[in-house]
Amino acid sequence: MISLPLFKRNMIASIKFMLIFLAVLAMYTSIIIWMFDPEMADLLNQYSEMMPGFMSAMGMSGGVGTLIEFINTYLYGFLMIIVPMIFEVMLVNKLIMKYVDNGSMACLLSTPNSRKKIIFTQLVSIAISVVVLIVLVTLIGLACSEIMFPGKLDIDKYISLNFSTVLLHLMVSGIAVFSACFFNESKGYVSVGVGLPIGFYLIEMLSNMGGDLEKLKYLTIYTMLPGESIVSGSGDVILANIAMLIIAFVLYVSGAIWFIKKDLPL
């Protein structure tokens, strides 16, 4: 079903590319966990009081009484959304859109591989890369928590939070994948595949500010991440996860079908 030589090349390129984003997330994850210290937490609370609108817009508002609440509020409201999102749209551009836009897809199709096999290989490479990035960050977070605050982290909730985060980013990458498969030029991909995820987050920022703007949460995919429900132990987390998985699956499959059938500028 996949081209092993192409898959290996994709993964080597992806890992080299991923290390940059992993380093950024590892740094901020360790810093945020370190700041759970009461003195540093008081400093963050002062920032929240000084700039309540800004902190809310960035998703950094919520409970901070426990380590899992602290991590969810200060890491998963902004950094664990934005940084992986940038990685995903750049990776999809690298593995799909660039080949189509510059005409080098002809080189791949000249090999004994069908369109179906090539696009399936690219999609598997993208999905695995997204999962690997979040898993590695999860392991780093677990290690930092146990080193700095042994026994303070609710590991089950932390793993559940990151599992939902994986599904969210498969959905985000699915938007980029479908756009890369649909358009033949980078400008179309940038407008939709990059523009939509960023636009959804800008809407999320507005909805976080509350008031009448809170209704905007129904117009963005990022509110599907059930972080608060996981941390508080309330709400239907399974339903949210299933919804994100279905949307991601539909976007990936629809993109593949469109790519196989469309006319390519070869």
Short mmCIF file of C-alpha atoms in Angstrom, two decimals:
data_model
loop_
_atom_site.label_atom_id
_atom_site.label_comp_id
_atom_site.label_asym_id
_atom_site.label_seq_id
_atom_site.Cartn_x
_atom_site.Cartn_y
_atom_site.Cartn_z
CA MET A 1 0.00 0.00 0.00
CA ILE A 2 2.92 2.37 0.47
CA SER A 3 6.24 2.98 -1.25
CA LEU A 4 8.89 2.04 1.30
CA PRO A 5 11.75 4.03 -0.33
CA LEU A 6 9.55 7.14 -0.47
CA PHE A 7 8.30 6.55 3.06
CA LYS A 8 11.85 6.26 4.41
CA ARG A 9 12.87 9.45 2.61
CA ASN A 10 9.80 11.26 3.97
CA MET A 11 10.47 10.17 7.53
CA ILE A 12 14.15 11.15 7.42
CA ALA A 13 13.19 14.59 6.11
CA SER A 14 10.34 14.84 8.63
CA ILE A 15 12.51 13.94 11.63
CA LYS A 16 15.14 16.52 10.73
CA PHE A 17 12.37 19.09 10.30
CA MET A 18 10.58 17.96 13.47
CA LEU A 19 13.61 18.42 15.72
CA ILE A 20 13.27 22.21 15.52
CA PHE A 21 9.66 22.16 16.69
CA LEU A 22 10.35 19.46 19.26
CA ALA A 23 13.13 21.60 20.75
CA VAL A 24 10.77 24.58 21.05
CA LEU A 25 8.00 22.54 22.64
CA ALA A 26 10.42 20.73 24.96
CA MET A 27 11.82 24.04 26.16
CA TYR A 28 8.42 25.59 26.85
CA THR A 29 7.02 22.39 28.38
CA SER A 30 9.87 22.21 30.87
CA ILE A 31 9.59 25.94 31.67
CA ILE A 32 5.82 25.79 32.21
CA ILE A 33 6.12 22.77 34.50
CA TRP A 34 8.96 24.46 36.41
CA MET A 35 6.74 27.52 36.87
CA PHE A 36 4.23 25.43 38.82
CA ASP A 37 6.38 26.45 41.79
CA PRO A 38 4.14 28.66 44.02
CA GLU A 39 6.37 31.74 43.65
CA MET A 40 6.36 31.52 39.85
CA ALA A 41 2.64 30.75 39.83
CA ASP A 42 2.05 33.97 41.78
CA LEU A 43 3.97 35.84 39.08
CA LEU A 44 1.71 34.39 36.38
CA ASN A 45 -1.34 35.33 38.42
CA GLN A 46 -0.04 38.90 38.55
CA TYR A 47 0.27 38.90 34.75
CA SER A 48 -3.30 37.62 34.53
CA GLU A 49 -4.53 40.44 36.76
CA MET A 50 -2.57 43.06 34.81
CA MET A 51 -3.60 41.80 31.36
CA PRO A 52 -6.78 39.75 31.84
CA GLY A 53 -8.00 40.24 28.27
CA PHE A 54 -4.68 39.25 26.72
CA MET A 55 -4.23 36.13 28.87
CA SER A 56 -7.79 35.02 28.19
CA ALA A 57 -7.38 35.55 24.45
CA MET A 58 -4.26 33.37 24.49
CA GLY A 59 -6.23 30.62 26.20
CA MET A 60 -4.28 31.07 29.43
CA SER A 61 -7.18 31.30 31.82
CA GLY A 62 -8.56 28.53 33.98
CA GLY A 63 -7.78 26.48 37.04
CA VAL A 64 -4.17 26.30 38.22
CA GLY A 65 -4.56 24.56 41.56
CA THR A 66 -3.07 21.24 40.44
CA LEU A 67 -0.20 20.47 38.10
CA ILE A 68 -2.48 19.05 35.40
CA GLU A 69 -4.69 22.17 35.59
CA PHE A 70 -1.62 24.40 35.42
CA ILE A 71 -0.26 22.56 32.37
CA ASN A 72 -3.62 22.60 30.61
CA THR A 73 -4.07 26.33 31.21
CA TYR A 74 -0.62 27.60 30.32
CA LEU A 75 0.52 25.07 27.71
CA TYR A 76 -2.49 23.61 25.92
CA GLY A 77 -4.36 26.86 25.45
CA PHE A 78 -1.75 28.31 23.08
CA LEU A 79 1.65 26.66 22.58
CA MET A 80 0.44 23.10 22.04
CA ILE A 81 -1.97 24.42 19.44
CA ILE A 82 0.13 26.96 17.56
CA VAL A 83 3.55 25.25 17.37
CA PRO A 84 2.30 21.85 16.10
CA MET A 85 -0.05 23.66 13.70
CA ILE A 86 2.90 25.48 12.12
CA PHE A 87 4.79 22.18 11.88
CA GLU A 88 1.84 20.51 10.16
CA VAL A 89 1.16 23.11 7.50
CA MET A 90 4.86 23.31 6.66
CA LEU A 91 5.19 19.51 6.55
CA VAL A 92 2.18 19.10 4.26
CA ASN A 93 3.63 21.75 1.99
CA LYS A 94 6.94 19.89 1.96
CA LEU A 95 5.52 16.43 1.29
CA ILE A 96 2.61 17.22 -1.06
CA MET A 97 2.14 20.79 -2.19
CA LYS A 98 5.72 21.47 -3.24
CA TYR A 99 5.79 18.40 -5.48
CA VAL A 100 2.61 19.50 -7.24
CA ASP A 101 3.41 23.20 -7.47
CA ASN A 102 6.88 22.85 -9.01
CA GLY A 103 5.95 19.93 -11.25
CA SER A 104 8.29 17.45 -9.58
CA MET A 105 5.35 15.14 -8.92
CA ALA A 106 6.11 13.86 -12.44
CA CYS A 107 9.35 12.38 -11.06
CA LEU A 108 7.46 10.41 -8.45
CA LEU A 109 4.85 9.24 -10.96
CA SER A 110 7.58 8.10 -13.35
CA THR A 111 8.53 5.43 -10.80
CA PRO A 112 6.62 2.12 -10.71
CA ASN A 113 4.15 3.63 -8.25
CA SER A 114 0.54 4.60 -8.84
CA ARG A 115 -0.96 7.92 -7.74
CA LYS A 116 -2.84 6.01 -5.06
CA LYS A 117 0.33 4.50 -3.65
CA ILE A 118 2.20 7.80 -3.69
CA ILE A 119 -0.49 9.87 -2.00
CA PHE A 120 -1.15 7.12 0.56
CA THR A 121 2.57 7.08 1.38
CA GLN A 122 2.58 10.85 1.84
CA LEU A 123 -0.50 10.82 4.04
CA VAL A 124 0.84 8.03 6.24
CA SER A 125 4.12 9.93 6.60
CA ILE A 126 2.29 13.11 7.64
CA ALA A 127 -0.02 11.37 10.12
CA ILE A 128 2.84 9.44 11.74
CA SER A 129 4.93 12.62 12.02
CA VAL A 130 2.08 14.45 13.77
CA VAL A 131 1.59 11.58 16.23
CA VAL A 132 5.33 11.22 16.91
CA LEU A 133 5.73 14.94 17.68
CA ILE A 134 2.92 14.95 20.25
CA VAL A 135 4.03 11.63 21.78
CA LEU A 136 7.59 12.89 22.25
CA VAL A 137 6.34 16.09 23.88
CA THR A 138 4.11 13.98 26.13
CA LEU A 139 7.08 11.88 27.25
CA ILE A 140 9.13 15.02 27.90
CA GLY A 141 6.28 16.47 29.97
CA LEU A 142 6.00 13.27 32.00
CA ALA A 143 9.74 13.18 32.63
CA CYS A 144 9.90 16.85 33.68
CA SER A 145 6.91 16.48 35.98
CA GLU A 146 8.34 13.44 37.75
CA ILE A 147 11.75 15.08 38.13
CA MET A 148 10.50 18.46 39.35
CA PHE A 149 7.28 17.47 41.15
CA PRO A 150 7.27 13.72 41.83
CA GLY A 151 3.77 12.30 42.19
CA LYS A 152 2.05 15.65 41.58
CA LEU A 153 0.90 14.98 38.00
CA ASP A 154 -2.32 13.09 37.30
CA ILE A 155 -0.77 10.86 34.64
CA ASP A 156 -4.07 9.40 33.38
CA LYS A 157 -5.50 12.86 32.74
CA TYR A 158 -2.24 14.04 31.17
CA ILE A 159 -2.18 11.11 28.74
CA SER A 160 -5.86 11.64 27.95
CA LEU A 161 -5.20 15.34 27.30
CA ASN A 162 -2.41 14.52 24.89
CA PHE A 163 -4.42 11.81 23.16
CA SER A 164 -7.12 14.39 22.43
CA THR A 165 -4.40 16.81 21.31
CA VAL A 166 -3.18 14.22 18.79
CA LEU A 167 -6.69 13.93 17.36
CA LEU A 168 -7.02 17.72 17.20
CA HIS A 169 -3.80 18.02 15.22
CA LEU A 170 -4.70 15.16 12.90
CA MET A 171 -7.80 17.20 12.15
CA VAL A 172 -5.77 20.39 11.61
CA SER A 173 -3.29 18.56 9.39
CA GLY A 174 -6.31 17.09 7.56
CA ILE A 175 -7.35 20.60 6.51
CA ALA A 176 -3.85 21.19 5.15
CA VAL A 177 -3.80 17.77 3.44
CA PHE A 178 -7.13 18.29 1.70
CA SER A 179 -6.07 21.75 0.54
CA ALA A 180 -2.73 20.46 -0.80
CA CYS A 181 -4.53 17.68 -2.68
CA PHE A 182 -7.20 20.04 -4.02
CA PHE A 183 -5.06 22.92 -5.30
CA ASN A 184 -2.36 22.81 -7.95
CA GLU A 185 -0.68 26.04 -6.87
CA SER A 186 0.83 27.10 -3.57
CA LYS A 187 -1.24 30.28 -3.37
CA GLY A 188 -4.43 28.24 -3.09
CA TYR A 189 -2.86 26.05 -0.42
CA VAL A 190 -1.68 29.05 1.58
CA SER A 191 -5.13 30.66 1.40
CA VAL A 192 -7.01 27.59 2.62
CA GLY A 193 -4.60 25.03 4.04
CA VAL A 194 -2.70 27.63 6.06
CA GLY A 195 -5.32 30.37 6.28
CA LEU A 196 -8.12 28.25 7.75
CA PRO A 197 -6.16 26.84 10.74
CA ILE A 198 -4.83 30.31 11.54
CA GLY A 199 -8.26 31.88 11.03
CA PHE A 200 -9.85 29.32 13.32
CA TYR A 201 -7.35 30.17 16.04
CA LEU A 202 -7.98 33.91 15.69
CA ILE A 203 -11.68 33.17 16.18
CA GLU A 204 -10.75 31.04 19.19
CA MET A 205 -8.84 33.99 20.67
CA LEU A 206 -11.86 36.26 20.27
CA SER A 207 -14.21 33.70 21.81
CA ASN A 208 -11.87 33.31 24.81
CA MET A 209 -12.41 36.96 25.67
CA GLY A 210 -15.96 36.14 26.75
CA GLY A 211 -19.09 38.25 26.61
CA ASP A 212 -20.95 38.27 23.32
CA LEU A 213 -17.77 37.05 21.60
CA GLU A 214 -18.00 33.73 23.43
CA LYS A 215 -20.56 32.54 20.87
CA LEU A 216 -17.77 32.51 18.29
CA LYS A 217 -16.50 29.27 19.84
CA TYR A 218 -19.01 27.44 17.67
CA LEU A 219 -17.14 28.68 14.58
CA THR A 220 -13.72 27.23 15.40
CA ILE A 221 -12.42 23.67 15.52
CA TYR A 222 -10.11 24.33 18.47
CA THR A 223 -12.98 24.36 20.98
CA MET A 224 -13.34 20.65 20.20
CA LEU A 225 -10.24 19.96 22.32
CA PRO A 226 -11.86 18.82 25.60
CA GLY A 227 -9.05 20.04 27.84
CA GLU A 228 -11.25 21.47 30.58
CA SER A 229 -13.49 18.40 30.55
CA ILE A 230 -10.49 16.08 30.91
CA VAL A 231 -8.98 18.09 33.75
CA SER A 232 -12.26 18.47 35.65
CA GLY A 233 -13.40 14.93 34.93
CA SER A 234 -16.71 16.16 33.51
CA GLY A 235 -18.16 16.33 30.02
CA ASP A 236 -18.25 13.82 27.20
CA VAL A 237 -14.59 13.51 26.23
CA ILE A 238 -15.15 10.35 24.20
CA LEU A 239 -17.73 12.07 22.00
CA ALA A 240 -15.35 14.95 21.28
CA ASN A 241 -12.54 12.52 20.44
CA ILE A 242 -14.76 10.54 18.09
CA ALA A 243 -15.88 13.73 16.33
CA MET A 244 -12.27 14.89 15.82
CA LEU A 245 -11.23 11.44 14.56
CA ILE A 246 -14.09 11.29 12.05
CA ILE A 247 -13.36 14.79 10.72
CA ALA A 248 -9.64 14.00 10.38
CA PHE A 249 -10.40 10.72 8.59
CA VAL A 250 -12.85 12.37 6.18
CA LEU A 251 -10.38 15.16 5.34
CA TYR A 252 -7.49 12.73 4.70
CA VAL A 253 -9.59 10.34 2.61
CA SER A 254 -11.31 13.12 0.65
CA GLY A 255 -7.95 14.69 -0.11
CA ALA A 256 -6.55 11.38 -1.34
CA ILE A 257 -9.57 10.72 -3.57
CA TRP A 258 -9.38 14.21 -5.06
CA PHE A 259 -5.64 13.87 -5.68
CA ILE A 260 -6.06 10.54 -7.47
CA LYS A 261 -8.76 11.88 -9.78
CA LYS A 262 -7.63 15.43 -10.51
CA ASP A 263 -5.54 16.71 -13.41
CA LEU A 264 -1.98 17.36 -12.33
CA PRO A 265 0.28 20.01 -13.95
CA LEU A 266 2.93 17.49 -15.02
#
